[in-house]
CSV table of C-alpha atoms (C1' of nucleotides) in Angstrom, one decimal:
chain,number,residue,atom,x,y,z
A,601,UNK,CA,75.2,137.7,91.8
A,602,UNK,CA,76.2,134.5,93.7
A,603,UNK,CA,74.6,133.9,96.8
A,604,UNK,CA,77.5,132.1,98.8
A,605,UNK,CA,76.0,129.6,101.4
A,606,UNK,CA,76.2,132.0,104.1
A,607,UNK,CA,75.2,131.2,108.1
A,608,UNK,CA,72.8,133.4,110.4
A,609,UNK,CA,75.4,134.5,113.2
A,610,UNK,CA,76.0,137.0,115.1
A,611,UNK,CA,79.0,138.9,113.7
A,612,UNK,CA,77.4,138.5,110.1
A,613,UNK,CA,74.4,140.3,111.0
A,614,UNK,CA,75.9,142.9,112.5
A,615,UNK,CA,78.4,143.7,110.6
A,616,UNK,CA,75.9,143.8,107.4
A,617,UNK,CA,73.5,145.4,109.0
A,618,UNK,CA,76.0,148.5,110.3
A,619,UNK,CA,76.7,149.4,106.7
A,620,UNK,CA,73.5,149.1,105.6
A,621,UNK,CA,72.5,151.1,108.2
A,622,UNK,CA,74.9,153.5,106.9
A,623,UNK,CA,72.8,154.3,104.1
A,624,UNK,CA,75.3,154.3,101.3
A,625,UNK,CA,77.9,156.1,103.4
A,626,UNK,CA,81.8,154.8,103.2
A,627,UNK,CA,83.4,153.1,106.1
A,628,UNK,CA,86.7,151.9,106.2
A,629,UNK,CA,87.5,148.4,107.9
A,630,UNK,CA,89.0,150.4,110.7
A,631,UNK,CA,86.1,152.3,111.2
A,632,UNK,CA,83.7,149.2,111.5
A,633,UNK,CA,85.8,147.3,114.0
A,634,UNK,CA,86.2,151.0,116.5
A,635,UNK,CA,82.4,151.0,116.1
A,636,UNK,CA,81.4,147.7,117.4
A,637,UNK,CA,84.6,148.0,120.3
A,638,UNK,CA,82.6,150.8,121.3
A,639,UNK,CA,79.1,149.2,121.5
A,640,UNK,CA,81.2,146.5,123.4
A,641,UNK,CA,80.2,144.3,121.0
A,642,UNK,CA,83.6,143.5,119.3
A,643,UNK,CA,84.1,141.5,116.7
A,644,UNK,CA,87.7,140.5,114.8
A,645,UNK,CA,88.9,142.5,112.6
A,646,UNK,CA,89.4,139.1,110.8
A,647,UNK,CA,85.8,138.2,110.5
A,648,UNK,CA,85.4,142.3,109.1
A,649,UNK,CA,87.7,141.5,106.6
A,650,UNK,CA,86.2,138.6,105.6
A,651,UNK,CA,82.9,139.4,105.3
A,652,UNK,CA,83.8,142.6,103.5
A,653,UNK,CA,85.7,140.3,101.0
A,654,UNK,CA,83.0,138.0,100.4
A,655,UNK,CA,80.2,141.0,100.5
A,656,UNK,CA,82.4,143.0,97.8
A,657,UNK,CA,82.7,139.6,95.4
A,658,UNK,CA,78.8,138.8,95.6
A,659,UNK,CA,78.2,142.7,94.8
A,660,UNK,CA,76.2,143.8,98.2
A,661,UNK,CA,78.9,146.5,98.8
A,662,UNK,CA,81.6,147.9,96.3
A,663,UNK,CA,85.4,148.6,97.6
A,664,UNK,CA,86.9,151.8,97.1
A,665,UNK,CA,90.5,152.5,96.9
A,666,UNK,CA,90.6,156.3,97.9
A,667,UNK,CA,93.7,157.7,97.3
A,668,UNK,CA,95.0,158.6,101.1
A,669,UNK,CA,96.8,156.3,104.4
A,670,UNK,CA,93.5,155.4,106.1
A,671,UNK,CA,93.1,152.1,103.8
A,672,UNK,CA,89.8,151.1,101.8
A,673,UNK,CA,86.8,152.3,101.7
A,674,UNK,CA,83.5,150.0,101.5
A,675,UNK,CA,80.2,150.8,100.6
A,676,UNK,CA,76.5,149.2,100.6
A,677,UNK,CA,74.8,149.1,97.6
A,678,UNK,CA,71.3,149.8,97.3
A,679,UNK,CA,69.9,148.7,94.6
A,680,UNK,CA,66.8,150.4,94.1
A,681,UNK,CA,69.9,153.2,93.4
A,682,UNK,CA,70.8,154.5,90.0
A,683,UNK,CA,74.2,153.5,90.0
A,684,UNK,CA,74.7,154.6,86.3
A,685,UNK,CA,74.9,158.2,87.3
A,686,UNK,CA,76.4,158.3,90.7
A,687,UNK,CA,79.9,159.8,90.4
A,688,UNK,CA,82.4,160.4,93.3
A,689,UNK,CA,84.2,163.5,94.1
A,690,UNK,CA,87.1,163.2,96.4
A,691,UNK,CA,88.3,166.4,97.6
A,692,UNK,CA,92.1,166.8,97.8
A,693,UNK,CA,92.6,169.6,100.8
A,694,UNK,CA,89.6,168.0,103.1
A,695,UNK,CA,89.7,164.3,102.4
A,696,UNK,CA,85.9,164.3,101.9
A,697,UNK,CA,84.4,162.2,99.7
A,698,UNK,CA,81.3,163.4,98.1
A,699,UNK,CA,78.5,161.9,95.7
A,700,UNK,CA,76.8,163.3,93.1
A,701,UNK,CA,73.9,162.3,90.5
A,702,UNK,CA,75.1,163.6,87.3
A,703,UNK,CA,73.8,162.0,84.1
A,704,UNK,CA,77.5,163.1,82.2
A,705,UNK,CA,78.6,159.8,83.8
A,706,UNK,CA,76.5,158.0,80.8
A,707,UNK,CA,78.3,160.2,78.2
A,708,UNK,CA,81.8,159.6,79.3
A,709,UNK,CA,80.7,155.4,79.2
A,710,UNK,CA,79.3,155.6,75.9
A,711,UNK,CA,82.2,158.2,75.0
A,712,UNK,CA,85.0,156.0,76.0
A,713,UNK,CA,83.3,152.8,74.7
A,714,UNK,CA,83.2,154.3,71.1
A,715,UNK,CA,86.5,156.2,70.7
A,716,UNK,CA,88.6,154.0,73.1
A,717,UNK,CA,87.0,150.5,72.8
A,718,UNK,CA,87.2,150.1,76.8
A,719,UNK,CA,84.0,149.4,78.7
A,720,UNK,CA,84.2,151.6,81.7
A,721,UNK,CA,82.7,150.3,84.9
A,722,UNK,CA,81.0,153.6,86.2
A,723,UNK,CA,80.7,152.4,90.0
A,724,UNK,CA,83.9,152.5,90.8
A,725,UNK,CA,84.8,156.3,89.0
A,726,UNK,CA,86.3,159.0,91.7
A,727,UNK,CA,87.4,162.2,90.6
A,728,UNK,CA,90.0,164.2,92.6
A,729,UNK,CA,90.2,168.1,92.9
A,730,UNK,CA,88.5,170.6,95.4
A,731,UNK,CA,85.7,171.3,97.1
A,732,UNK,CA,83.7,174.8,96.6
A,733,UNK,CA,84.2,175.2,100.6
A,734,UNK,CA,88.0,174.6,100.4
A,735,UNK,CA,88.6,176.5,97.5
A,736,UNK,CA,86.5,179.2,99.2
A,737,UNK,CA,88.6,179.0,102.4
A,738,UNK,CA,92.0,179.4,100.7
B,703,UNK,CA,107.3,174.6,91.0
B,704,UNK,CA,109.6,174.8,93.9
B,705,UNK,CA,112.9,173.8,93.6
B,706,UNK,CA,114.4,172.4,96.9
B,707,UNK,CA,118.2,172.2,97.1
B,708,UNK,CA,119.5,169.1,95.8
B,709,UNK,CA,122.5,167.4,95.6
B,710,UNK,CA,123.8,165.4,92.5
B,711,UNK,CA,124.2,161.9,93.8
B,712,UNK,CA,124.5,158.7,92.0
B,713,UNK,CA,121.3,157.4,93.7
B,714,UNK,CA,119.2,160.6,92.1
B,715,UNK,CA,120.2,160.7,89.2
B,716,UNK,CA,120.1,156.8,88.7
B,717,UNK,CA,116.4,157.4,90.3
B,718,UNK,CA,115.3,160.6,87.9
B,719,UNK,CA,116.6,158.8,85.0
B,720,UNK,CA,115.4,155.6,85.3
B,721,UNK,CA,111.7,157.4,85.5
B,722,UNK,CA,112.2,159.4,82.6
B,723,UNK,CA,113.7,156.4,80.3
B,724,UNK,CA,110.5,154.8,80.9
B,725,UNK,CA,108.9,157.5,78.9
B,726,UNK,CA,105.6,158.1,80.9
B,727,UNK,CA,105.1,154.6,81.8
B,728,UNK,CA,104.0,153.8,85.5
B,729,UNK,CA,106.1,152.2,87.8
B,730,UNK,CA,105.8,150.7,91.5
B,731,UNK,CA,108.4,151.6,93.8
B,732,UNK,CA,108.9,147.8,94.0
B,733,UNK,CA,109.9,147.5,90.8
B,734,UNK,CA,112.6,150.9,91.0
B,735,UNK,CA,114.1,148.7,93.5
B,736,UNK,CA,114.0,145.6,91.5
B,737,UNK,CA,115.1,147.6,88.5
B,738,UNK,CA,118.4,148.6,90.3
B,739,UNK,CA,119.0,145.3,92.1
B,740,UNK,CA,119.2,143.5,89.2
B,741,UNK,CA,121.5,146.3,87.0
B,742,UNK,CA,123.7,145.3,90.5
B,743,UNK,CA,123.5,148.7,91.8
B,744,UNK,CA,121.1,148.2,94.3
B,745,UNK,CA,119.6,151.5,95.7
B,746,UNK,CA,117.9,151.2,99.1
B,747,UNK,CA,113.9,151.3,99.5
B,748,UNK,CA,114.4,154.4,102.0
B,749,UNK,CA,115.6,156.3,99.8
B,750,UNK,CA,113.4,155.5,96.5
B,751,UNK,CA,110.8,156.6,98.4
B,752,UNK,CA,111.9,159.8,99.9
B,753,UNK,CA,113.2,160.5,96.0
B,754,UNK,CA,109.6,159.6,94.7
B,755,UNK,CA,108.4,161.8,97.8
B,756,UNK,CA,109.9,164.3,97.0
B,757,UNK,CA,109.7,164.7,92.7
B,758,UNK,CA,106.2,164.1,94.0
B,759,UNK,CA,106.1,166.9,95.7
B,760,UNK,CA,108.1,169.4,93.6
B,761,UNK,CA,105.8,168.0,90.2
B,762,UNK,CA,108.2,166.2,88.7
B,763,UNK,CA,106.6,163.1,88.8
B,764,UNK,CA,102.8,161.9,89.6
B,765,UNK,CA,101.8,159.3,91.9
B,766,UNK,CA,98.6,157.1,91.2
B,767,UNK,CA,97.1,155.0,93.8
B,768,UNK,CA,95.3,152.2,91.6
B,769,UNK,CA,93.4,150.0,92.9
B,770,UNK,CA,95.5,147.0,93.5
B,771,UNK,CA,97.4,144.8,95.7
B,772,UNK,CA,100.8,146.3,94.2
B,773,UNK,CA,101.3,149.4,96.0
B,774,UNK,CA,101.2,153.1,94.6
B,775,UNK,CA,102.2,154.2,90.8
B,776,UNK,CA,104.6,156.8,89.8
B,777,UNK,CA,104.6,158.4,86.5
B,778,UNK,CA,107.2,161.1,85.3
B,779,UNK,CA,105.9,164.2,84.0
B,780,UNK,CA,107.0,165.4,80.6
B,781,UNK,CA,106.4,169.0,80.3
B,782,UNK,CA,105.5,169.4,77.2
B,783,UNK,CA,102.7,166.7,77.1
B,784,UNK,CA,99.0,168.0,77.1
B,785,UNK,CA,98.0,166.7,80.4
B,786,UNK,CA,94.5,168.4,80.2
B,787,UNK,CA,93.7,165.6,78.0
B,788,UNK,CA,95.0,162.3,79.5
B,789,UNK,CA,92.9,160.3,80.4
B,790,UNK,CA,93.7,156.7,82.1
B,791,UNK,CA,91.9,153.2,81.8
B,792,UNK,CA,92.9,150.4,84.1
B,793,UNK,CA,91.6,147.4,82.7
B,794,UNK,CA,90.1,144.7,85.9
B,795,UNK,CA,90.6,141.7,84.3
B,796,UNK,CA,94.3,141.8,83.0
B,797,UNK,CA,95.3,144.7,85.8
B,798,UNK,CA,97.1,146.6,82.4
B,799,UNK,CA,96.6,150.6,82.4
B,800,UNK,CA,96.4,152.8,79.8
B,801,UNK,CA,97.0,155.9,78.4
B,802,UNK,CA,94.1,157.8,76.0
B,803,UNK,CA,94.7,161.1,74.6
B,804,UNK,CA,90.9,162.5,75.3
B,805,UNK,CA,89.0,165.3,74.8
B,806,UNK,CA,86.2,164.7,76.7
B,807,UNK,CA,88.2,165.3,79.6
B,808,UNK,CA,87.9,169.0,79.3
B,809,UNK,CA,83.9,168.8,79.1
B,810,UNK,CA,83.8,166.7,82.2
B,811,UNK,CA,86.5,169.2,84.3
B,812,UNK,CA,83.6,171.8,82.6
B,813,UNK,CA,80.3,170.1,83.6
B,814,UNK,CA,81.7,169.1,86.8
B,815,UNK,CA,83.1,172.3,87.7
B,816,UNK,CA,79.8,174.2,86.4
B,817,UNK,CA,77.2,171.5,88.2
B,818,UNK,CA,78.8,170.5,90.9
B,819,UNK,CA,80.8,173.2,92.7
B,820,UNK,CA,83.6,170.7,92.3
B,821,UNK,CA,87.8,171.9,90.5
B,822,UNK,CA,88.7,168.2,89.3
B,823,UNK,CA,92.2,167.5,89.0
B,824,UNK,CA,92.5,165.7,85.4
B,825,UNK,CA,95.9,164.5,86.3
B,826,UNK,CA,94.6,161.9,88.8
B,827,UNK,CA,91.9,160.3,87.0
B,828,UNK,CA,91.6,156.9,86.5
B,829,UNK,CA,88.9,155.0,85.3
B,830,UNK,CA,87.9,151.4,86.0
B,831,UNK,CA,86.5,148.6,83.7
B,832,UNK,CA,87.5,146.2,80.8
B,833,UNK,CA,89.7,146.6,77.8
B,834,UNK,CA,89.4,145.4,74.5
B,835,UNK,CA,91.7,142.1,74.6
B,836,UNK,CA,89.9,141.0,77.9
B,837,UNK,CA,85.9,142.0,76.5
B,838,UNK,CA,86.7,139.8,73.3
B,839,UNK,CA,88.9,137.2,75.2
B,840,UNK,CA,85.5,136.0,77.1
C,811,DT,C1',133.2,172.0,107.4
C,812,DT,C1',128.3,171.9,106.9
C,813,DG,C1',124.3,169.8,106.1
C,814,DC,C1',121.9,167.0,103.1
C,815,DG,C1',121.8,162.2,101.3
C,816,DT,C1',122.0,157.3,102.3
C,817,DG,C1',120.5,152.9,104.0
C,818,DC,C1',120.0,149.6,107.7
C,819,DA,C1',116.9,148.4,111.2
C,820,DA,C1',112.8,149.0,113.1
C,821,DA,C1',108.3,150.8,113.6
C,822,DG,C1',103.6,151.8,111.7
C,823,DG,C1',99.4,150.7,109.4
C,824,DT,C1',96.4,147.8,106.6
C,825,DT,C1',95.2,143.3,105.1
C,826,DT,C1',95.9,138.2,104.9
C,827,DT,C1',96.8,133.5,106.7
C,828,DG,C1',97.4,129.4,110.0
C,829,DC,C1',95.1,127.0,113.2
C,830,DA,C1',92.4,125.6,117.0
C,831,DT,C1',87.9,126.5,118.7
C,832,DG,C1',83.0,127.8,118.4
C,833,DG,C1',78.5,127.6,116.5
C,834,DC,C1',74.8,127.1,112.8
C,835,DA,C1',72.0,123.9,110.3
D,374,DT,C1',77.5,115.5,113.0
D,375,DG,C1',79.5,118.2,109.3
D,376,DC,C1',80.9,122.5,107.9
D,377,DC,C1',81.5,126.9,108.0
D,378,DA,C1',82.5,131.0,111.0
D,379,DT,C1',85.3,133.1,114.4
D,380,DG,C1',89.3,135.2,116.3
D,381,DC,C1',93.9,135.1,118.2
D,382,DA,C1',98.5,135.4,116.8
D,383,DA,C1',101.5,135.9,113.4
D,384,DA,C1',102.9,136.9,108.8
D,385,DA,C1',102.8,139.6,104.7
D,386,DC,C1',102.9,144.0,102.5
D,387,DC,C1',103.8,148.8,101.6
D,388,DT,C1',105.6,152.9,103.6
D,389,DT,C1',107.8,155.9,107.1
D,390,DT,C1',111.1,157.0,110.8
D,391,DG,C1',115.3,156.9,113.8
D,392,DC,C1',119.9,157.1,113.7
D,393,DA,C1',124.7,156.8,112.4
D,394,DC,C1',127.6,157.3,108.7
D,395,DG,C1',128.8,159.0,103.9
D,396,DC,C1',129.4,162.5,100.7
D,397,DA,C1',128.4,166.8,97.7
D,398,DA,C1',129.3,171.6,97.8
DNA sequence: TTGCGTGCAAAGGTTTTGCATGGCA
DNA sequence: TGCCATGCAAAACCTTTGCACGCAA
């Protein structure tokens, strides 16, 4: 993981610290600059972008491309987490995006490393369908 | 599948049958219009996209929103392929996606459905990581 | 004739870039 | 002081919409 020379301000810290605060929760760029327009702190939606870009390439938050209009999704990384068997569920009806630990995730890797000769990066797995409360509700 | 009225123009059925020559192969709207300006019969964007909009919607074709700077992916649908065990692999490094006939798909709809409360949609899955070309290119 | 299809122009939304200014070290 | 960071404005993209006209049935 390169640590970019990277200066103490303002914007940096807050913008860092919002998604950590977020506890591994997605936020979309959108959704970052609304929040700190409404703590009349606001900051460009340039300098999100930016920091999101560099952020994603030295690994302290992973970029999602959800299938949907409302653009990316990013996402601190903790790394006391075990990313090897996080998987994403997005539901199709709701739009929600859940998480769940599920060892499989290490079977489909090795699975698709053997048969397939492809190494499969399992952060960045979503899997699209329904959710038990919208298949209930239909 | 519903079957909304259609007319037979020239623009649709250069459309439909440029999708299915491709045979299962993605393509980017981009490059439908590309296709057609270059054959000289240049179709506008509007209406590739309300075409792709609508075989969307009606099944005819799938659209894939990889992650990428390129815009959406649309695949046509060949009935009589097995989708319940396709599995796709976008490769980061060279960007190329591919196509794996996989069993292991049905065990993961399984487990995920049986664990996690959770109906995936196997059409729309698309795993991330590195292929073979780009792993031994290193 | 009727109503869908077409495509230009323009709008909408997300992300990037140019450039002058501001601020950390 | 030397760079990097910031943010406005504008551009670059992909996609959708408004609207007038064209064309299949």
């Amino acid at each position: 993981m390169k640590r970019s020379s990277n200066y103490n301000t303002k914007q940096r810290e807050a913008i860092l610290g919002y998604i950590i605060s977020l506890s591994g929760a997605h936020v979309t760029a959108a959704q970052i600059t609304e929040h700190f327009a409404k703590e009349s702190v606001p900051i460009g939606r340039t300098t999100i972008y930016r920091h999101l870009d560099k952020l994603t390439r030295n690994g302290a938050v992973r970029r999602y491309t959800t299938d949907g209009i409302s653009g990316a999704c990013y996402q601190y990384i903790n790394n006391s987490e075990n990313c090897d068997t996080h998987l994403h569920l997005k539901c199709e009806s709701c739009g929600e995006l859940k998480h769940a630990e599920c060892e499989m995730l290490r079977q489909i890797k090795r699975h698709v490393s053997d048969q397939h000769s492809f190494e499969v990066n399992p952060l960045k797995i979503v899997l699209y369908g329904k959710c038990e409360e919208c298949l209930n509700s239909v």
